[in-house]
Coordinates of C-alpha atoms and ligand atoms in Angstrom, one line a residue:
M5 CA -44.1 -223.5 9.6
C6 CA -44.6 -226.9 11.9
G7 CA -48.8 -228.1 13.6
I8 CA -49.2 -229.9 16.5
V9 CA -52.9 -231.3 17.1
G10 CA -53.5 -233.1 20.5
Y11 CA -57.0 -235.0 21.7
T12 CA -57.7 -236.4 25.9
G13 CA -61.8 -238.5 25.9
A14 CA -64.6 -240.0 24.9
A15 CA -64.1 -240.5 21.4
P16 CA -61.5 -242.0 19.1
A17 CA -58.1 -239.5 18.5
E18 CA -56.9 -240.4 15.4
P19 CA -59.8 -238.4 14.1
I20 CA -59.8 -236.2 15.4
L21 CA -55.8 -235.2 14.9
I22 CA -56.1 -236.3 11.5
E23 CA -58.7 -233.6 10.6
G24 CA -56.9 -230.7 13.4
L25 CA -53.8 -231.8 10.8
S26 CA -55.6 -231.5 8.1
R27 CA -57.2 -227.6 8.4
M28 CA -54.0 -227.0 9.0
E29 CA -52.4 -228.8 5.7
Y30 CA -52.9 -224.1 4.4
R31 CA -49.2 -223.9 6.4
G32 CA -47.4 -226.0 4.4
Y33 CA -45.1 -229.3 6.1
D34 CA -43.4 -232.6 4.2
S35 CA -44.5 -235.1 6.6
A36 CA -46.8 -235.6 9.0
G37 CA -47.5 -238.6 12.4
V38 CA -49.7 -239.1 15.6
A39 CA -48.9 -241.2 18.3
V40 CA -52.0 -242.4 20.6
Q41 CA -52.4 -244.9 23.5
Q42 CA -53.5 -248.0 22.2
G43 CA -54.0 -249.2 26.1
E44 CA -51.3 -249.0 28.1
A45 CA -48.2 -248.6 25.2
I46 CA -48.1 -245.6 22.7
E47 CA -48.0 -246.3 19.1
V48 CA -46.4 -244.1 16.4
V49 CA -47.3 -244.0 13.3
C50 CA -45.6 -241.3 10.6
R51 CA -45.3 -240.9 7.1
K52 CA -43.4 -238.4 4.8
G53 CA -45.8 -236.4 2.4
K54 CA -49.2 -235.5 2.9
V55 CA -51.8 -236.1 6.1
S56 CA -54.3 -238.4 3.3
E57 CA -51.4 -240.4 3.3
L58 CA -50.3 -240.6 6.5
A59 CA -54.8 -241.6 7.3
H60 CA -55.1 -243.5 4.9
T61 CA -51.3 -245.8 5.9
L62 CA -53.8 -245.2 9.6
E63 CA -56.1 -247.7 7.5
H64 CA -54.1 -250.7 8.3
F65 CA -53.4 -249.5 11.7
D66 CA -56.3 -250.5 14.8
L67 CA -56.1 -247.5 16.7
D68 CA -59.6 -246.8 19.0
G69 CA -57.5 -245.3 21.9
T70 CA -58.7 -242.0 22.9
C71 CA -55.6 -240.3 24.0
G72 CA -53.4 -238.7 21.2
I73 CA -50.8 -236.4 20.1
G74 CA -50.6 -235.4 15.8
H75 CA -47.9 -232.8 13.4
T76 CA -47.6 -231.7 10.7
R77 CA -43.7 -231.4 10.2
W78 CA -41.8 -229.0 7.6
A79 CA -37.7 -229.8 8.4
T80 CA -35.5 -227.8 9.8
H81 CA -32.7 -230.4 11.8
G82 CA -32.2 -233.4 9.8
K83 CA -33.8 -233.6 5.9
P84 CA -38.1 -234.7 5.4
S85 CA -38.0 -237.8 6.4
E86 CA -40.2 -240.5 7.6
A87 CA -37.4 -240.9 11.4
N88 CA -37.5 -237.3 11.5
A89 CA -41.4 -237.0 11.5
H90 CA -42.9 -236.1 14.9
P91 CA -44.2 -237.7 17.4
H92 CA -40.4 -238.3 18.5
T93 CA -39.6 -241.0 21.4
S94 CA -37.2 -241.6 24.3
C95 CA -35.4 -244.7 24.1
A96 CA -38.1 -246.6 25.7
G97 CA -40.3 -245.2 23.1
D98 CA -42.4 -244.8 26.2
I99 CA -42.4 -240.9 26.0
A100 CA -43.8 -238.8 23.4
V101 CA -43.7 -235.8 22.2
V102 CA -44.1 -232.8 19.0
H103 CA -42.9 -229.7 19.0
N104 CA -43.2 -226.5 17.2
G105 CA -39.9 -224.7 16.7
I106 CA -36.4 -224.7 17.2
I107 CA -34.2 -226.0 19.7
E108 CA -31.0 -224.2 19.3
N109 CA -28.7 -226.0 22.7
F110 CA -29.7 -229.3 20.8
A111 CA -26.5 -230.5 20.5
E112 CA -24.8 -229.7 23.3
L113 CA -28.4 -231.8 24.9
R114 CA -27.8 -234.6 22.5
E115 CA -24.4 -234.8 23.0
A116 CA -24.8 -235.2 27.0
L117 CA -27.6 -237.5 26.1
I118 CA -25.9 -240.1 24.0
G119 CA -23.3 -240.1 26.6
R120 CA -25.3 -241.3 29.0
G121 CA -26.5 -244.0 27.2
H122 CA -29.9 -242.1 24.8
V123 CA -30.0 -243.6 21.9
F124 CA -31.6 -241.4 19.6
K125 CA -33.6 -242.5 16.0
S126 CA -33.5 -239.8 14.0
E127 CA -31.4 -235.8 13.2
T128 CA -34.3 -234.3 14.7
D129 CA -33.8 -231.1 17.6
T130 CA -37.1 -232.1 19.1
E131 CA -36.0 -235.9 19.7
V132 CA -34.2 -234.2 22.8
V133 CA -37.0 -232.9 24.3
A134 CA -38.2 -236.4 24.7
H135 CA -34.8 -238.6 26.4
L136 CA -34.9 -235.1 28.5
V137 CA -38.4 -236.1 29.6
E138 CA -37.7 -239.9 30.4
E139 CA -35.1 -239.6 31.9
A140 CA -36.7 -237.0 35.0
Y141 CA -39.6 -238.7 34.4
H142 CA -38.2 -242.3 36.0
R143 CA -36.0 -240.4 38.5
L144 CA -39.4 -238.0 39.8
R145 CA -41.7 -241.7 40.0
E146 CA -39.0 -243.2 41.3
A147 CA -38.0 -240.7 43.8
G148 CA -41.8 -240.6 44.7
T149 CA -41.5 -236.8 44.1
G150 CA -43.2 -235.7 41.0
D151 CA -45.1 -236.5 37.7
L152 CA -45.5 -236.2 33.5
R153 CA -45.8 -232.5 34.4
A154 CA -42.2 -231.9 36.5
A155 CA -41.0 -234.1 33.8
V156 CA -42.1 -232.0 31.3
A157 CA -40.9 -229.0 33.6
E158 CA -37.7 -230.2 33.7
A159 CA -36.7 -231.0 30.7
A160 CA -38.1 -227.1 29.0
S161 CA -36.1 -225.8 31.5
Q162 CA -32.6 -226.9 29.8
L163 CA -33.9 -225.9 26.0
V164 CA -32.9 -223.0 24.4
G165 CA -34.2 -222.4 22.0
A166 CA -38.4 -221.3 20.6
Y167 CA -40.7 -224.4 21.6
G168 CA -44.4 -225.6 21.9
L169 CA -44.1 -228.9 22.7
A170 CA -47.2 -231.3 23.6
V171 CA -46.3 -234.5 25.3
M172 CA -47.7 -238.1 26.8
A173 CA -46.4 -240.6 28.9
E174 CA -47.4 -244.7 29.0
G175 CA -47.5 -244.5 32.6
E176 CA -50.0 -241.5 32.9
P177 CA -52.4 -242.8 29.7
G178 CA -54.9 -240.2 29.2
T179 CA -53.2 -237.7 30.6
L180 CA -51.3 -234.8 27.8
I181 CA -49.1 -231.6 29.0
V182 CA -48.1 -229.0 26.9
C183 CA -46.1 -225.4 27.6
R184 CA -44.8 -223.6 25.3
K185 CA -41.5 -220.1 24.5
D186 CA -42.3 -218.4 22.0
S187 CA -43.8 -220.7 19.9
P188 CA -48.5 -221.1 19.6
I189 CA -50.0 -223.4 22.2
V190 CA -53.8 -222.7 22.6
V191 CA -56.2 -225.2 24.5
G192 CA -59.8 -225.8 24.9
R193 CA -62.4 -227.8 26.5
G194 CA -64.9 -229.5 23.9
E195 CA -68.3 -231.3 24.4
M196 CA -65.9 -234.9 23.9
G197 CA -63.1 -234.4 25.6
S198 CA -59.7 -232.1 26.2
Y199 CA -57.8 -230.6 22.7
V200 CA -55.2 -228.5 22.3
A201 CA -53.5 -227.2 19.2
S202 CA -50.4 -224.7 17.7
D203 CA -53.6 -223.2 15.9
I204 CA -56.9 -222.2 17.1
I205 CA -57.9 -223.9 13.7
A206 CA -57.0 -227.2 14.4
M207 CA -60.1 -227.2 17.4
I208 CA -62.4 -225.0 16.5
D209 CA -64.9 -227.1 15.4
A210 CA -64.6 -228.8 18.9
T211 CA -64.8 -225.2 20.8
R212 CA -65.2 -221.9 20.1
D213 CA -63.7 -221.4 24.0
V214 CA -60.2 -221.5 24.7
V215 CA -56.7 -220.8 26.8
V216 CA -53.7 -219.0 24.7
L217 CA -51.3 -220.1 26.9
A218 CA -48.8 -217.3 27.8
D219 CA -44.6 -218.0 27.7
D220 CA -43.4 -220.0 30.6
Q221 CA -47.0 -221.9 30.9
M222 CA -48.1 -224.8 31.1
A223 CA -52.1 -227.4 31.5
S224 CA -52.4 -230.7 31.2
L225 CA -55.8 -232.4 29.9
T226 CA -57.5 -234.8 30.2
A227 CA -60.8 -236.3 29.4
E228 CA -61.9 -234.4 32.4
G229 CA -61.0 -231.4 32.1
I230 CA -57.2 -229.2 32.1
A231 CA -55.5 -227.5 35.3
Y232 CA -53.4 -224.4 34.2
F233 CA -49.6 -224.2 36.4
D234 CA -46.9 -222.3 36.0
M235 CA -43.4 -224.2 35.1
D236 CA -42.2 -224.4 38.6
G237 CA -46.0 -226.3 39.4
N238 CA -48.2 -223.5 40.4
P239 CA -51.8 -222.8 39.6
L240 CA -52.8 -220.7 37.3
E241 CA -56.3 -219.1 36.6
P242 CA -55.8 -218.6 33.0
E243 CA -58.2 -216.4 30.9
V244 CA -60.4 -217.6 28.5
T245 CA -60.9 -216.0 25.0
H246 CA -64.1 -216.7 23.3
V247 CA -63.4 -217.5 19.0
D248 CA -66.3 -215.4 16.9
W249 CA -64.2 -215.4 14.0
D250 CA -65.7 -217.6 11.6
I251 CA -63.0 -220.8 9.7
D252 CA -62.4 -218.5 6.7
V253 CA -61.2 -215.5 9.8
A254 CA -59.9 -218.6 12.0
E255 CA -57.7 -219.3 9.4
K256 CA -56.8 -215.3 8.3
G257 CA -55.4 -216.1 12.0
G258 CA -57.6 -212.9 13.0
Y259 CA -56.1 -209.7 10.0
P260 CA -58.3 -209.0 7.1
D261 CA -56.6 -210.5 4.4
F262 CA -54.7 -213.3 4.2
M263 CA -51.8 -210.6 1.9
L264 CA -51.4 -209.1 5.6
K265 CA -51.2 -212.5 7.7
E266 CA -48.5 -212.8 5.6
I267 CA -46.4 -210.2 5.0
H268 CA -46.1 -210.2 9.3
E269 CA -44.7 -214.1 9.3
Q270 CA -41.9 -212.1 7.5
P271 CA -39.6 -212.2 10.6
R272 CA -40.8 -215.7 10.9
V273 CA -39.6 -216.5 7.5
I274 CA -36.7 -215.4 7.8
R275 CA -35.5 -216.5 11.6
D276 CA -36.8 -220.1 9.4
T277 CA -35.2 -219.5 6.7
L278 CA -31.3 -218.8 8.0
A279 CA -32.1 -222.1 11.7
G280 CA -29.3 -224.5 11.2
R281 CA -27.3 -222.7 8.7
L282 CA -24.1 -221.6 10.3
S283 CA -21.6 -223.9 12.5
G284 CA -18.4 -223.1 13.7
G285 CA -18.3 -219.7 11.9
A286 CA -19.5 -221.0 8.5
L287 CA -22.5 -221.1 6.6
T288 CA -23.3 -224.2 5.0
I289 CA -26.2 -225.3 2.9
D290 CA -25.9 -228.9 2.6
E291 CA -28.9 -228.7 0.2
L292 CA -26.7 -227.7 -2.9
D293 CA -25.1 -230.7 -2.4
M294 CA -21.4 -229.6 -3.8
T295 CA -18.5 -229.2 -2.4
P296 CA -16.7 -226.2 -1.5
A297 CA -14.3 -227.2 -4.4
E298 CA -16.8 -227.6 -6.5
L299 CA -18.6 -224.4 -5.8
N300 CA -15.2 -222.4 -6.5
L301 CA -15.5 -223.7 -9.9
I302 CA -18.4 -221.4 -10.9
D303 CA -17.7 -218.8 -13.1
R304 CA -21.3 -217.7 -14.3
V305 CA -24.0 -217.6 -12.6
Y306 CA -27.9 -217.5 -14.3
V307 CA -31.0 -215.9 -11.6
I308 CA -34.0 -217.6 -14.1
A309 CA -37.5 -216.8 -12.9
C310 CA -40.4 -215.0 -13.6
G311 CA -42.2 -212.1 -12.1
T312 CA -41.8 -211.1 -8.1
S313 CA -39.3 -213.9 -7.7
Y314 CA -37.4 -212.0 -11.2
H315 CA -36.9 -209.8 -9.2
A316 CA -35.5 -211.0 -6.0
G317 CA -32.3 -211.9 -8.2
L318 CA -31.8 -208.8 -9.3
I319 CA -31.2 -208.3 -5.7
A320 CA -29.0 -211.2 -5.6
K321 CA -26.6 -210.0 -8.8
N322 CA -25.6 -207.9 -7.0
L323 CA -24.6 -209.1 -3.8
I324 CA -23.2 -212.5 -5.9
E325 CA -22.0 -210.1 -7.4
G326 CA -20.4 -207.8 -4.5
W327 CA -19.7 -210.9 -2.4
A328 CA -18.1 -213.7 -4.9
R329 CA -17.2 -211.9 -7.5
I330 CA -18.4 -214.0 -9.9
P331 CA -20.3 -212.4 -13.4
C332 CA -24.4 -212.9 -12.8
E333 CA -27.0 -212.6 -15.3
V334 CA -31.0 -212.4 -14.3
E335 CA -33.1 -212.9 -16.6
V336 CA -36.8 -213.8 -17.2
A337 CA -37.8 -217.8 -17.8
S338 CA -40.3 -216.7 -21.3
E339 CA -36.5 -215.4 -22.1
F340 CA -33.8 -216.8 -21.4
R341 CA -35.2 -220.4 -22.9
Y342 CA -36.1 -219.4 -26.1
R343 CA -32.4 -218.2 -26.4
N344 CA -29.5 -218.9 -27.0
P345 CA -27.5 -219.3 -24.3
I346 CA -23.1 -219.4 -22.9
I347 CA -23.8 -222.3 -20.3
T348 CA -20.7 -224.5 -20.0
P349 CA -20.6 -227.0 -17.6
T350 CA -19.3 -224.4 -14.6
T351 CA -22.2 -222.1 -14.9
L352 CA -24.7 -222.2 -12.3
V353 CA -28.2 -221.8 -13.1
V354 CA -30.4 -220.7 -10.3
A355 CA -34.2 -220.9 -11.0
V356 CA -36.9 -218.6 -7.7
S357 CA -39.5 -219.9 -8.0
Q358 CA -42.5 -219.7 -4.4
S359 CA -44.8 -222.7 -6.4
G360 CA -42.2 -224.6 -8.4
E361 CA -44.0 -225.1 -11.5
T362 CA -44.4 -221.6 -13.0
A363 CA -43.9 -223.3 -16.0
D364 CA -41.4 -220.9 -18.0
T365 CA -39.3 -221.6 -14.9
L366 CA -39.6 -225.1 -14.7
A367 CA -38.8 -225.0 -19.5
A368 CA -36.2 -223.3 -18.6
I369 CA -34.7 -226.0 -15.9
R370 CA -34.8 -228.2 -18.2
D371 CA -33.0 -226.5 -21.5
A372 CA -30.7 -225.6 -18.9
R373 CA -29.6 -228.6 -17.8
V374 CA -29.5 -230.3 -21.4
R375 CA -26.2 -228.2 -21.9
G376 CA -24.0 -229.0 -18.7
A377 CA -25.2 -226.2 -16.2
K378 CA -25.5 -226.6 -12.3
V379 CA -29.3 -226.0 -12.3
F380 CA -30.0 -224.8 -8.0
G381 CA -33.6 -224.4 -6.8
I382 CA -35.0 -222.3 -4.6
T383 CA -38.7 -222.4 -4.0
N384 CA -41.2 -222.6 -1.3
V385 CA -43.3 -225.8 -2.0
V386 CA -42.2 -229.1 -0.7
G387 CA -41.4 -232.0 -3.2
S388 CA -42.8 -229.5 -6.7
P389 CA -41.3 -229.6 -9.9
V390 CA -38.6 -227.0 -9.5
A391 CA -37.7 -229.4 -6.6
R392 CA -36.6 -232.5 -8.1
E393 CA -35.8 -231.7 -11.3
S394 CA -32.8 -229.1 -10.3
D395 CA -29.1 -230.8 -8.8
G396 CA -30.1 -229.4 -5.6
V397 CA -32.8 -227.5 -3.6
I398 CA -32.8 -225.1 -0.6
Y399 CA -35.8 -224.4 0.3
T400 CA -37.8 -221.2 1.1
K401 CA -38.6 -221.3 5.1
A402 CA -42.6 -219.3 4.5
N403 CA -45.1 -222.2 4.2
K404 CA -47.9 -221.8 2.3
E405 CA -48.9 -218.3 0.9
I406 CA -52.4 -218.1 -0.1
A407 CA -52.5 -214.1 -1.0
V408 CA -52.0 -214.0 -4.9
A409 CA -50.1 -211.5 -4.5
S410 CA -46.7 -213.0 -2.8
T411 CA -45.0 -211.1 -0.2
K412 CA -43.4 -214.1 2.9
S413 CA -42.2 -216.2 -0.8
F414 CA -40.9 -213.2 -1.5
L415 CA -39.0 -212.4 1.3
G416 CA -37.8 -215.3 1.4
Q417 CA -35.7 -216.2 -1.1
V418 CA -34.1 -212.9 -1.1
V419 CA -33.1 -214.2 2.4
S420 CA -32.5 -217.7 0.5
L421 CA -30.5 -215.7 -2.5
T422 CA -28.8 -213.7 0.6
L423 CA -27.5 -217.1 1.7
L424 CA -26.4 -218.4 -1.5
A425 CA -23.8 -215.0 -2.6
M426 CA -22.4 -215.6 1.2
L427 CA -22.0 -219.0 0.1
L428 CA -20.0 -218.5 -3.3
G429 CA -17.9 -215.9 -1.3
Q430 CA -17.0 -218.3 1.2
S431 CA -16.2 -220.4 -1.3
T432 CA -13.7 -218.5 -3.3
G433 CA -12.2 -217.2 -0.2
R434 CA -13.7 -214.2 -0.8
L435 CA -15.6 -213.8 2.0
T436 CA -13.7 -214.6 5.2
G437 CA -15.1 -216.8 8.3
G438 CA -15.3 -213.4 10.5
Q439 CA -17.6 -211.8 7.8
I440 CA -19.3 -214.2 6.9
K441 CA -20.0 -214.5 10.7
L442 CA -20.4 -210.5 10.6
L443 CA -22.9 -211.0 8.1
F444 CA -24.6 -213.8 9.0
S445 CA -25.3 -211.9 12.8
E446 CA -26.6 -208.7 10.7
L447 CA -28.6 -210.8 8.6
A448 CA -30.4 -212.3 11.1
D449 CA -30.9 -209.0 12.5
T450 CA -33.0 -208.5 10.3
A451 CA -35.9 -210.3 11.0
E452 CA -36.5 -208.2 14.4
A453 CA -35.7 -204.8 12.0
V454 CA -38.9 -205.7 10.0
E455 CA -40.8 -206.7 13.6
R456 CA -40.4 -202.9 14.0
I457 CA -41.7 -202.3 10.7
L458 CA -44.5 -204.2 11.0
A459 CA -45.8 -202.4 14.7
E460 CA -44.3 -198.7 13.7
C461 CA -44.9 -197.6 9.9
G462 CA -48.5 -198.1 10.2
P463 CA -49.8 -194.7 10.1
A464 CA -47.1 -194.1 7.9
V465 CA -48.0 -195.9 5.2
E466 CA -51.7 -195.2 5.4
E467 CA -50.7 -191.4 5.0
A468 CA -48.8 -192.3 1.2
A469 CA -51.3 -194.4 1.1
R470 CA -54.4 -191.9 0.9
A471 CA -52.0 -189.7 -1.5
M472 CA -51.4 -191.4 -3.8
V473 CA -54.8 -192.8 -3.9
D474 CA -56.9 -191.6 -6.8
A475 CA -53.6 -191.4 -9.2
T476 CA -53.6 -193.7 -12.6
S477 CA -50.7 -193.9 -12.0
A478 CA -46.9 -193.8 -9.9
L479 CA -43.2 -194.3 -10.7
F480 CA -41.2 -196.3 -8.2
I481 CA -37.5 -195.5 -8.0
G482 CA -34.4 -196.4 -6.5
R483 CA -30.5 -197.0 -7.0
G484 CA -28.4 -199.6 -6.4
M485 CA -30.2 -202.5 -3.9
G486 CA -32.9 -199.2 -3.9
A487 CA -33.4 -199.7 -7.8
A488 CA -34.2 -204.0 -7.3
T489 CA -36.5 -202.5 -4.0
S490 CA -38.4 -200.9 -5.8
Y491 CA -38.7 -203.0 -9.3
E492 CA -40.8 -204.7 -6.8
G493 CA -42.7 -202.3 -4.7
A494 CA -44.1 -201.4 -8.6
L495 CA -45.1 -204.5 -9.5
K496 CA -46.6 -205.1 -5.9
L497 CA -48.9 -201.4 -6.2
K498 CA -50.5 -202.9 -10.3
E499 CA -51.1 -206.1 -9.3
I500 CA -52.9 -205.7 -6.5
S501 CA -54.6 -201.9 -6.8
Y502 CA -54.5 -201.7 -10.8
L503 CA -52.8 -198.2 -10.5
H504 CA -50.4 -199.2 -13.0
A505 CA -46.9 -198.5 -11.8
E506 CA -43.4 -198.7 -13.2
A507 CA -40.4 -198.5 -11.4
Y508 CA -36.8 -197.2 -12.7
A509 CA -33.8 -196.8 -12.1
A510 CA -33.4 -193.8 -10.6
G511 CA -30.8 -192.4 -12.9
E512 CA -32.7 -192.9 -15.5
M513 CA -35.3 -190.0 -15.2
K514 CA -33.4 -188.0 -17.5
H515 CA -34.1 -189.9 -20.3
G516 CA -37.5 -190.3 -20.5
P517 CA -40.2 -191.2 -17.7
I518 CA -39.3 -187.6 -16.3
A519 CA -41.7 -186.0 -18.5
L520 CA -44.9 -188.4 -17.4
I521 CA -44.3 -185.7 -14.1
D522 CA -46.9 -184.2 -12.9
E523 CA -48.2 -182.6 -10.1
N524 CA -51.5 -186.5 -10.8
F525 CA -47.8 -188.6 -11.4
P526 CA -46.1 -189.5 -7.3
V527 CA -43.1 -190.8 -7.2
V528 CA -41.9 -193.4 -4.5
A529 CA -38.4 -193.0 -3.6
I530 CA -35.9 -195.8 -2.0
A531 CA -33.6 -193.7 0.1
T532 CA -32.2 -195.6 1.9
D533 CA -28.9 -195.0 3.7
S534 CA -26.6 -196.1 1.4
P535 CA -23.2 -194.8 -0.8
V536 CA -25.8 -193.6 -3.8
Y537 CA -28.2 -191.8 -1.6
D538 CA -27.0 -188.4 -2.4
K539 CA -27.9 -189.2 -5.9
V540 CA -32.0 -190.5 -5.3
V541 CA -31.7 -187.3 -3.4
S542 CA -31.6 -185.6 -5.9
N543 CA -34.0 -187.5 -8.3
L544 CA -36.6 -186.8 -5.6
Q545 CA -35.7 -182.9 -6.4
E546 CA -35.4 -182.9 -9.6
S547 CA -39.6 -184.8 -9.3
R548 CA -40.6 -182.7 -6.8
A549 CA -39.5 -179.5 -9.4
R550 CA -41.5 -181.2 -11.2
G551 CA -44.6 -181.4 -8.7
A552 CA -44.5 -185.0 -8.1
C553 CA -45.5 -186.1 -4.9
I554 CA -43.4 -188.0 -3.1
I555 CA -43.5 -190.7 -1.2
A556 CA -39.7 -191.6 0.2
V557 CA -39.0 -194.8 2.3
A558 CA -35.5 -194.1 4.8
T559 CA -33.9 -194.1 7.6
E560 CA -34.5 -193.6 10.4
G561 CA -32.2 -190.5 11.9
D562 CA -32.7 -188.7 8.3
E563 CA -34.6 -185.8 9.4
D564 CA -33.1 -183.9 5.9
I565 CA -35.4 -186.3 3.8
A566 CA -38.3 -184.7 4.9
K567 CA -37.0 -181.3 3.2
H568 CA -37.6 -183.1 -0.1
A569 CA -40.3 -185.5 0.0
D570 CA -44.4 -185.0 1.0
H571 CA -44.2 -188.3 3.1
V572 CA -42.2 -190.3 4.4
I573 CA -41.6 -193.7 6.2
Y574 CA -38.9 -193.7 8.1
I575 CA -37.7 -198.0 8.7
P576 CA -34.7 -199.3 11.2
K577 CA -31.2 -198.9 9.8
V578 CA -29.8 -202.0 7.7
R579 CA -26.8 -202.6 6.2
D580 CA -27.2 -201.7 3.1
A581 CA -27.1 -205.5 0.8
F582 CA -30.3 -206.3 3.5
S583 CA -31.9 -203.3 2.8
P584 CA -34.2 -205.2 0.1
I585 CA -35.6 -207.2 3.2
T586 CA -36.7 -204.2 4.7
A587 CA -37.6 -201.2 2.3
S588 CA -39.8 -204.0 1.0
V589 CA -41.7 -205.0 3.3
P590 CA -43.1 -200.7 3.7
L591 CA -43.1 -201.3 0.2
Q592 CA -46.3 -204.3 0.3
L593 CA -47.8 -202.7 3.1
L594 CA -48.3 -198.9 0.8
S595 CA -49.6 -202.0 -2.0
R596 CA -52.3 -203.5 0.0
E597 CA -53.4 -199.8 1.4
V598 CA -54.0 -199.0 -1.5
A599 CA -55.6 -201.7 -2.8
V600 CA -58.2 -201.5 -0.1
L601 CA -59.1 -197.8 -0.5
R602 CA -59.6 -198.9 -3.8
G603 CA -62.6 -201.6 -2.7
C604 CA -60.1 -204.4 -4.3
D605 CA -60.3 -207.7 -3.9
V606 CA -56.6 -208.0 -1.9
D607 CA -56.2 -211.6 -2.3
Q608 CA -57.5 -212.3 -5.5
P609 CA -56.6 -210.3 -7.7
R610 CA -58.5 -210.2 -11.1
N611 CA -56.9 -211.9 -13.6
L612 CA -54.4 -213.9 -11.7
A613 CA -53.0 -217.2 -10.3
K614 CA -51.0 -218.3 -7.8
S615 CA -49.8 -220.5 -10.0
V616 CA -48.3 -219.7 -13.9
T617 CA -48.3 -223.8 -14.6
V618 CA -49.2 -223.1 -18.6
E619 CA -46.4 -220.9 -21.4
Ligands
F6R722 C1 -46.6 -211.3 -7.8 C2 -46.0 -213.3 -8.2 C3 -45.2 -213.3 -9.3 C4 -44.6 -214.0 -9.5 C5 -44.3 -215.8 -10.6 C6 -44.0 -216.7 -10.4 O1 -46.4 -211.0 -6.6 O2 -46.3 -213.7 -7.5 O3 -45.1 -212.5 -10.1 O4 -43.7 -214.7 -8.6 O5 -45.7 -215.2 -11.1 O6 -44.3 -217.1 -9.5 P1 -43.1 -218.4 -8.9 O7 -42.5 -218.2 -8.3 O8 -44.1 -219.2 -8.8 O9 -42.4 -218.6 -10.2

């Protein structure tokens, strides 16, 4: 997610902005920029890539102004580039804006602004804000009826979507106006002046007494102080929060570990991954750089990946074959690279990797390309080797994942692969426009379902975790989409709690694993509403008859399941195709809870690394 910083005070702004942006680097970004008030002018410097590259570029500028704003951007509208990096400016360059969030009605605003003579320099949604503020600011100033604060309020009133904004104008040197809706903005006073950021971590060295703006609140920052307003300009007395976290906790956003923080980021990941993908009723993934006709030629898909990313592939297989009717194989990259897979020029290889640098996945990509396949990468890291070496890339908008166990990246991968399956269905003509729209809207609704799971299923997860904490082994079972989900559930549990776990397609129970079952062997079943629900329940009964403690993840309203399970974790109903998105979340929470109860280091499990760059 993007990051905002701003400062106005007695000290030069540039080093403060760079320090704040560096502190937010962990969130992930693809470009960075600052705008500093130099005398009466606003100087803007942006760079694609790292904050350190921006800092290096700034060494060639002599910026000593004491008021400025800065931003790290993760592309949503428009590719990562210098032109699309924030701050964005008005036609005359006298207004500079940084923005977090997504402005949903930007296309119509942009068209109207162009119609009124505005000239755009970027492809971003944000730039409309600079032009809207420009119009309002000059009109209000000429009429003597308003200032920059009023102009920002007027501009914000036209926006649909989410925004955290920081704005400055040449006409009001030393002033920063900030406001928010559904995107965080924090302000605070330090010894050297006034600070704003989208994340407390960016200003924690300057002050620990902060005001977290609520939606539809604004603040006007000057070197002398901060004034708070509602969007109509009425003064407010906001509540000051004292932050007593150390830096480590601040980075965790108040959560006890990164894994829990990252699990809670998943509704945002779903929304960001879907943003901008449906336009005019059609799905577009421009980054893949293939026409519908080229996509239509694909007659075989391989998904290659390792670990959790491989499990995302297992989920995708069902969707690609179901919606596009194209045969799809999912293979661990370390196997794929050493065999002789059947690849033709009409084969599509989809390489999935959170880090974008997993050695086996990279080797498999190279091998597939040599054999003539088209390769799509799905990765979380902009500019990573997987992104660079693939023909096209979809970025999962998870932001940097710090906990070794992948959670939000996994969900980003599943959502991205779901979009790819829909795109293939669309280009083969197997999914109609109406079906695409319906699927997309139900997919978008999973964000809210995950939000509810995070808010409501804590007690049930804790109860289930206590029931399995002393076990030495656990079995995860499911069928169909539930089978794919159960593989990921078992991996998550074993890697962070060191409790041995295995996953089986539930229909396989009688072919061997049932011999293991006794009262010390908990069974976690994915028993959500699906065409194979009754079959899963039969498998539960078989396990229960042998004394197993049953933990079921089931759909809200399914009271019957309580007769077959010792513990039930209820989740909202979603389409079966999307059930891995929701059902994975309680399994992530369950693994973490078991790991905590067993005293394990949740974020850094033994023997594991975040990125596996060796074979
Ligand atoms: C488990 C986990 C690993 C990775 C695997 C592949 O939580 O994170 O299993 O999924 O090492 O890594 P990437 O996705 O970076 O290629």
